[in-house]
CSV table of C-alpha atoms and ligand atoms in Angstrom, one decimal:
chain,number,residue,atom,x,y,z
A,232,UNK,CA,102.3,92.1,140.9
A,233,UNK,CA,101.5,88.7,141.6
A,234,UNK,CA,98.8,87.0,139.5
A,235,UNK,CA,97.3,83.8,139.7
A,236,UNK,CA,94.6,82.6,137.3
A,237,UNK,CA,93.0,78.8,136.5
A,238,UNK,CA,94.4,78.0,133.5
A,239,UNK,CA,93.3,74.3,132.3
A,240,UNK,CA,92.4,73.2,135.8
A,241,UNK,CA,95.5,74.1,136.7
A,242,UNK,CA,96.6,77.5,138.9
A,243,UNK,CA,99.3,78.9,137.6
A,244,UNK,CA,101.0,82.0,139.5
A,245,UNK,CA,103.4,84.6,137.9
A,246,UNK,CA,105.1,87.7,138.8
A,247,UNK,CA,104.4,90.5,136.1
A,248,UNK,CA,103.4,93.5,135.0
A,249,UNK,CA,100.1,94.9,136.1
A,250,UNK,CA,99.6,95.2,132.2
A,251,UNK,CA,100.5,92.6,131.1
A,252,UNK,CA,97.6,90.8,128.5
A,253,UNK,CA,96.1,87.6,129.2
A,254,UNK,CA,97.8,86.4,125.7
A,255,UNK,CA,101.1,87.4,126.9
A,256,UNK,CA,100.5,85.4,130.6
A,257,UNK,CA,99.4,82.0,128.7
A,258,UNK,CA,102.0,82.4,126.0
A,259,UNK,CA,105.1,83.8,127.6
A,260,UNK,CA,104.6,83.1,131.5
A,261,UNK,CA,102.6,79.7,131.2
A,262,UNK,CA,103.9,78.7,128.1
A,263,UNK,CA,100.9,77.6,126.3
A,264,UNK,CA,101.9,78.8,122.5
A,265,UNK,CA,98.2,77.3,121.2
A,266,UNK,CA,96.9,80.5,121.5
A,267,UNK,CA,98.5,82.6,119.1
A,268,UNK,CA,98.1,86.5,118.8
A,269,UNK,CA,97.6,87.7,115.3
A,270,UNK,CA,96.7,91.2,115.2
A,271,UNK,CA,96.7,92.9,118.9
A,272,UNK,CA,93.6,95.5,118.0
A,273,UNK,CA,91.4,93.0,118.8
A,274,UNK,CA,90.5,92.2,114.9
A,275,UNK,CA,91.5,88.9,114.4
A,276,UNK,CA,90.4,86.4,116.8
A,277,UNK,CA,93.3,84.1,116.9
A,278,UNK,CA,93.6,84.9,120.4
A,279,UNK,CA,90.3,83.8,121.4
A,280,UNK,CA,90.2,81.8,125.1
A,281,UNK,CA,87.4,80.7,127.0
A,282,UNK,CA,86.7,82.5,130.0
A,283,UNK,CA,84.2,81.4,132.5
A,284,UNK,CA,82.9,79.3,129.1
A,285,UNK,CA,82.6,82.8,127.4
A,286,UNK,CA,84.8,83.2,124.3
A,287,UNK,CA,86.9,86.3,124.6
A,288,UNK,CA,89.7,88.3,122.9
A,289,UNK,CA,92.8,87.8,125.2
A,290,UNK,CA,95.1,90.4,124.0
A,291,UNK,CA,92.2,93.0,125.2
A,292,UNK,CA,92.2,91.3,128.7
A,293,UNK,CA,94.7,92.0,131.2
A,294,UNK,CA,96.1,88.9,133.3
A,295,UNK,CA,95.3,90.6,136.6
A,296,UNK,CA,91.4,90.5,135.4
A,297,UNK,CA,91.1,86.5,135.1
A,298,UNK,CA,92.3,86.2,138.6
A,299,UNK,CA,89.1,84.1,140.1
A,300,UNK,CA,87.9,82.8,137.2
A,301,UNK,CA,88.8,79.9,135.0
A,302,UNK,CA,90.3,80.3,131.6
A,303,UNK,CA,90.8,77.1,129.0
A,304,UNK,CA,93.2,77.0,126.2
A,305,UNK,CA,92.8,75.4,122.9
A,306,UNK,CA,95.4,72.4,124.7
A,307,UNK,CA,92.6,71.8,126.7
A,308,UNK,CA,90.4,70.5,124.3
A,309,UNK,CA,92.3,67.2,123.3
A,310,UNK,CA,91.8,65.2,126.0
A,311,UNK,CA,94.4,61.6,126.8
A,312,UNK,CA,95.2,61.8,122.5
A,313,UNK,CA,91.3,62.1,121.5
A,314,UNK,CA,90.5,65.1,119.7
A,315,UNK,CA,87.6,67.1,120.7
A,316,UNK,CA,84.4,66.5,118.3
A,317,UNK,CA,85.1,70.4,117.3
A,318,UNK,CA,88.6,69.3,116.5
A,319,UNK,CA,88.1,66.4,114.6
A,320,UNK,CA,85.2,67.8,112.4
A,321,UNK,CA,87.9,70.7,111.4
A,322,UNK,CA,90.2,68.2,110.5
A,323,UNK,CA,87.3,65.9,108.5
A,324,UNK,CA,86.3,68.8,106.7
A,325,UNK,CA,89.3,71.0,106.2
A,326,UNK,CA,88.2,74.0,107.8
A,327,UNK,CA,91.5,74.8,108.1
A,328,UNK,CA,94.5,75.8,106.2
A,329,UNK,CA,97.7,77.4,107.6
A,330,UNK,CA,96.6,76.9,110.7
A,331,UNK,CA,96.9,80.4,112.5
A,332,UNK,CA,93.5,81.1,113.1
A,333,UNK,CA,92.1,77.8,114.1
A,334,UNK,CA,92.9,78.0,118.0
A,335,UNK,CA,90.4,80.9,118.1
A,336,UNK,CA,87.6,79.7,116.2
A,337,UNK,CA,88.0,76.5,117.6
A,338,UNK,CA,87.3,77.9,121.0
A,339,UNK,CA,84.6,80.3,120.0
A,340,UNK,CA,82.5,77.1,118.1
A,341,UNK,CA,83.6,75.3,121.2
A,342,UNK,CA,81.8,77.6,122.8
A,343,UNK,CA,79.2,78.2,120.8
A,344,UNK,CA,77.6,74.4,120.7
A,345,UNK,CA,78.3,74.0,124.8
A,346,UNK,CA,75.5,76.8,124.9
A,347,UNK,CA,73.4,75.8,121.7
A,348,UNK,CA,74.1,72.4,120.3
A,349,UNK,CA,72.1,72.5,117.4
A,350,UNK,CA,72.7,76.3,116.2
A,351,UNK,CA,71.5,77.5,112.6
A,352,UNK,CA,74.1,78.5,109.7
A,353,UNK,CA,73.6,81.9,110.7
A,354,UNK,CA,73.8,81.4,114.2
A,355,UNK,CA,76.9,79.8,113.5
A,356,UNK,CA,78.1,82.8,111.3
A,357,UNK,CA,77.5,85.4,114.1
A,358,UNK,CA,79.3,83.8,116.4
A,359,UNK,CA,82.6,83.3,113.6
A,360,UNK,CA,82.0,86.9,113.1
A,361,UNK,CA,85.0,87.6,115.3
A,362,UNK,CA,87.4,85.5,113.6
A,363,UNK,CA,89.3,86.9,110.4
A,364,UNK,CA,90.3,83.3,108.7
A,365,UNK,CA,93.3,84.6,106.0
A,366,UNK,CA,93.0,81.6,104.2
A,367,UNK,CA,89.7,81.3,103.9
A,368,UNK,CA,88.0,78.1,105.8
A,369,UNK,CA,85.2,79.6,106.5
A,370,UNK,CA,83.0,77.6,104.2
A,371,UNK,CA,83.9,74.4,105.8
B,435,FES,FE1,93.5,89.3,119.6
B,435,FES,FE2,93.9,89.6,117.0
B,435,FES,S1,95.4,89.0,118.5
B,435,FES,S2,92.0,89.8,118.2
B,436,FES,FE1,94.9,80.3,107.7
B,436,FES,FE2,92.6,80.7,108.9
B,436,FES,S1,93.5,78.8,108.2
B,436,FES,S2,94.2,82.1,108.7
């Protein structure tokens, strides 16, 4: 079937397989490799996109079901070489270490302050709760 979702701003249209995942679509058919896809039961959270501004598990969304709405990408967030404030405050504070789970939680905290900018640390930890950091940068 053909599929066209808002990815970025930008439409991009495929031919695939009614079942193919959302990850799948933005990794292998729109070539946007940010988004990683760590676990496929949806555990992890490394595959977290924005949807609508809602953070959501894309390998437990099929393509087909984005069509009409718009979807943003960890790429989206640097913006002409400026990091986002999310970003750069992972990078000042190490919140990160290999790397591999930090396109999801950087959408779901994206998300998170767009709808509450000043959240609590246990607001903040309920909406991490998704994400399984191996490495453990939770802290920071
Ligand atoms: Fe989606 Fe792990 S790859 S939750
Ligand atoms: Fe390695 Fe989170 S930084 S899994």
């Amino acid at each position: 079937m053909q599929v066209s979702i808002k990815i970025n701003g930008e439409l991009v249209t495929r031919d695939v397989e009614p079942r193919t995942l959302l990850v799948h679509f933005i990794r292998d058919t729109a070539g946007l490799t940010g988004t990683h896809w760590g676990c496929d039961t949806s555990n992890c959270g490394a595959c977290v996109v924005q949807i609508d501004g809602e953070p959501v598990k894309s390998c437990t969304t099929l393509a087909a079901m984005t069509v009409g709405h718009e979807v943003r990408t960890v790429e989206s967030l640097e913006v002409d070489g400026r990091l986002d404030p999310i970003q750069q405050g992972f990078h000042e504070t190490h919140a990160l270490h290999c790397g591999f789970c930090t396109p999801g939680m950087l959408m779901t905290t994206r998300a998170l302050l767009d709808e509450n900018p000043n959240p609590s640390d246990e607001e903040i930890r309920t909406a991490i709760s998704g994400q399984i950091c191996r490495c453990t940068g939770y802290k920071n």
